[in-house]
Amino acid sequence: MTTDIQRADTRLRRTTALVLALAVPAAAALVYFAQRWLIERAIASSIEDLVVQMRHWIGIAVAASAACLFVLAIHALRRARAAAAQQRWPVAGARVLRDTPVRHGEAALRAARLLKLVSLLLFVFAAATFALSWRLFGV
């Protein structure tokens, strides 16, 4: 029995490592400056105004999270459909971060069904998150 291996894409590995190396300090700086801004805002505002402003900012953050979940759900659904059509996982031409054994036939269809389930859950989470953000905006 031969085992097909889809080889890792070294360029994708380097790109991923670079993005993570830049994103972590950027996120830390964003949190630091957001905290300073929040403290200055709290000092300058009344409690009622601060609560309204924070509900709006949290609503924006939650809406952005919902959008990310929605995009991820669409991507997962597209990958699942491609895997089911090709009966191959990972799909042909996909770039992978590490050497990955290729599954064919029923094993690939199981992976596609699981990915469709994940996609459905992501759609549900995105809808629930969007509903939460809608409530936060409705002051």
Coordinates of C-alpha atoms in Angstrom, one line a residue:
M1 CA 0.0 0.0 0.0
T2 CA 1.4 3.4 -1.0
T3 CA 0.8 6.4 1.1
D4 CA 0.6 9.7 -0.8
I5 CA 2.1 12.6 1.1
Q6 CA 1.3 16.2 0.2
R7 CA 4.5 18.1 0.9
A8 CA 4.7 21.2 3.1
D9 CA 5.0 24.5 1.3
T10 CA 8.1 26.2 2.8
R11 CA 7.0 29.6 1.4
L12 CA 3.7 29.3 3.2
R13 CA 5.5 28.3 6.4
R14 CA 7.7 31.4 6.2
T15 CA 4.8 33.7 5.4
T16 CA 2.8 32.3 8.3
A17 CA 5.7 32.7 10.7
L18 CA 6.3 36.2 9.6
V19 CA 2.6 37.2 9.9
L20 CA 2.5 35.7 13.4
A21 CA 5.8 37.4 14.4
L22 CA 4.3 40.8 13.3
A23 CA 0.8 40.2 14.6
V24 CA 1.7 39.3 18.2
P25 CA 3.6 42.6 19.0
A26 CA 1.0 44.6 17.1
A27 CA -1.8 43.0 19.1
A28 CA 0.1 43.7 22.4
A29 CA 0.7 47.3 21.4
L30 CA -3.0 47.7 20.4
V31 CA -4.1 46.3 23.8
Y32 CA -1.7 48.6 25.6
F33 CA -2.8 51.8 23.8
A34 CA -6.5 50.7 24.0
Q35 CA -6.1 50.4 27.8
R36 CA -4.5 53.9 28.0
W37 CA -7.3 55.3 25.8
L38 CA -10.0 53.7 27.9
I39 CA -8.5 55.1 31.2
E40 CA -8.3 58.6 29.7
R41 CA -11.9 58.2 28.4
A42 CA -13.1 57.0 31.8
I43 CA -11.6 60.0 33.5
A44 CA -13.1 62.5 31.1
S45 CA -16.6 61.0 30.9
S46 CA -19.5 60.5 33.2
I47 CA -20.4 56.9 34.2
E48 CA -23.6 56.9 32.0
D49 CA -21.7 58.3 28.9
L50 CA -18.9 55.8 29.5
V51 CA -21.3 52.8 29.6
V52 CA -23.0 53.9 26.3
Q53 CA -19.6 54.4 24.6
M54 CA -18.3 51.0 25.8
R55 CA -21.5 49.2 24.7
H56 CA -20.9 50.7 21.2
W57 CA -17.2 49.8 21.1
I58 CA -17.9 46.3 22.4
G59 CA -20.7 46.0 19.8
I60 CA -18.3 47.0 17.0
A61 CA -15.7 44.4 18.2
V62 CA -18.4 41.7 18.4
A63 CA -19.7 42.5 15.0
A64 CA -16.2 42.3 13.6
S65 CA -15.8 38.9 15.3
A66 CA -19.1 37.8 13.7
A67 CA -17.8 38.8 10.3
C68 CA -14.6 36.8 10.8
L69 CA -16.6 33.7 11.8
F70 CA -18.8 34.1 8.7
V71 CA -15.8 34.3 6.4
L72 CA -14.3 31.3 8.1
A73 CA -17.5 29.4 7.7
I74 CA -17.7 30.2 4.0
H75 CA -14.0 29.1 3.5
A76 CA -14.7 25.8 5.4
L77 CA -17.8 25.1 3.3
R78 CA -15.9 25.7 0.1
R79 CA -13.0 23.4 1.2
A80 CA -15.6 20.7 2.2
R81 CA -17.3 20.9 -1.2
A82 CA -14.0 20.7 -3.0
A83 CA -12.9 17.7 -0.9
A84 CA -16.2 15.9 -1.6
A85 CA -16.0 16.6 -5.3
Q86 CA -12.4 15.4 -5.6
Q87 CA -12.8 12.7 -3.0
R88 CA -9.4 13.8 -1.8
W89 CA -8.2 15.5 1.4
P90 CA -6.3 17.8 1.4
V91 CA -7.7 18.9 -2.0
A92 CA -5.3 18.9 -5.0
G93 CA -3.3 22.1 -5.2
A94 CA -3.9 23.1 -1.6
R95 CA -0.9 24.5 0.2
V96 CA -0.2 22.8 3.6
L97 CA 2.1 23.9 6.5
R98 CA 3.4 20.4 7.2
D99 CA 3.7 17.1 5.3
T100 CA 0.2 15.7 5.2
P101 CA -1.0 12.2 4.3
V102 CA -3.5 12.3 1.5
R103 CA -6.8 10.6 2.1
H104 CA -8.9 9.3 -0.8
G105 CA -12.4 7.9 -1.1
E106 CA -14.4 7.4 2.0
A107 CA -11.8 8.8 4.3
A108 CA -11.8 12.1 2.3
L109 CA -15.6 12.1 2.4
R110 CA -15.6 11.7 6.2
A111 CA -13.2 14.7 6.4
A112 CA -15.5 16.7 4.1
R113 CA -18.6 15.8 6.2
L114 CA -16.8 16.9 9.3
L115 CA -15.8 20.1 7.7
K116 CA -19.4 20.8 6.6
L117 CA -20.5 20.3 10.2
V118 CA -17.8 22.7 11.4
S119 CA -19.0 25.2 8.7
L120 CA -22.6 24.9 9.9
L121 CA -21.5 25.5 13.5
L122 CA -19.5 28.5 12.4
F123 CA -22.5 29.9 10.6
V124 CA -24.6 29.4 13.8
F125 CA -21.9 31.1 16.0
A126 CA -21.6 34.0 13.5
A127 CA -25.4 34.5 13.5
A128 CA -25.5 34.4 17.3
T129 CA -22.5 36.7 17.6
F130 CA -24.1 39.2 15.2
A131 CA -27.4 39.1 17.2
L132 CA -25.4 39.9 20.3
S133 CA -23.7 42.8 18.6
W134 CA -27.1 44.0 17.4
R135 CA -28.4 44.0 21.0
L136 CA -25.3 45.9 22.2
F137 CA -26.0 48.7 19.6
G138 CA -29.7 48.9 20.7
V139 CA -29.1 51.1 23.8

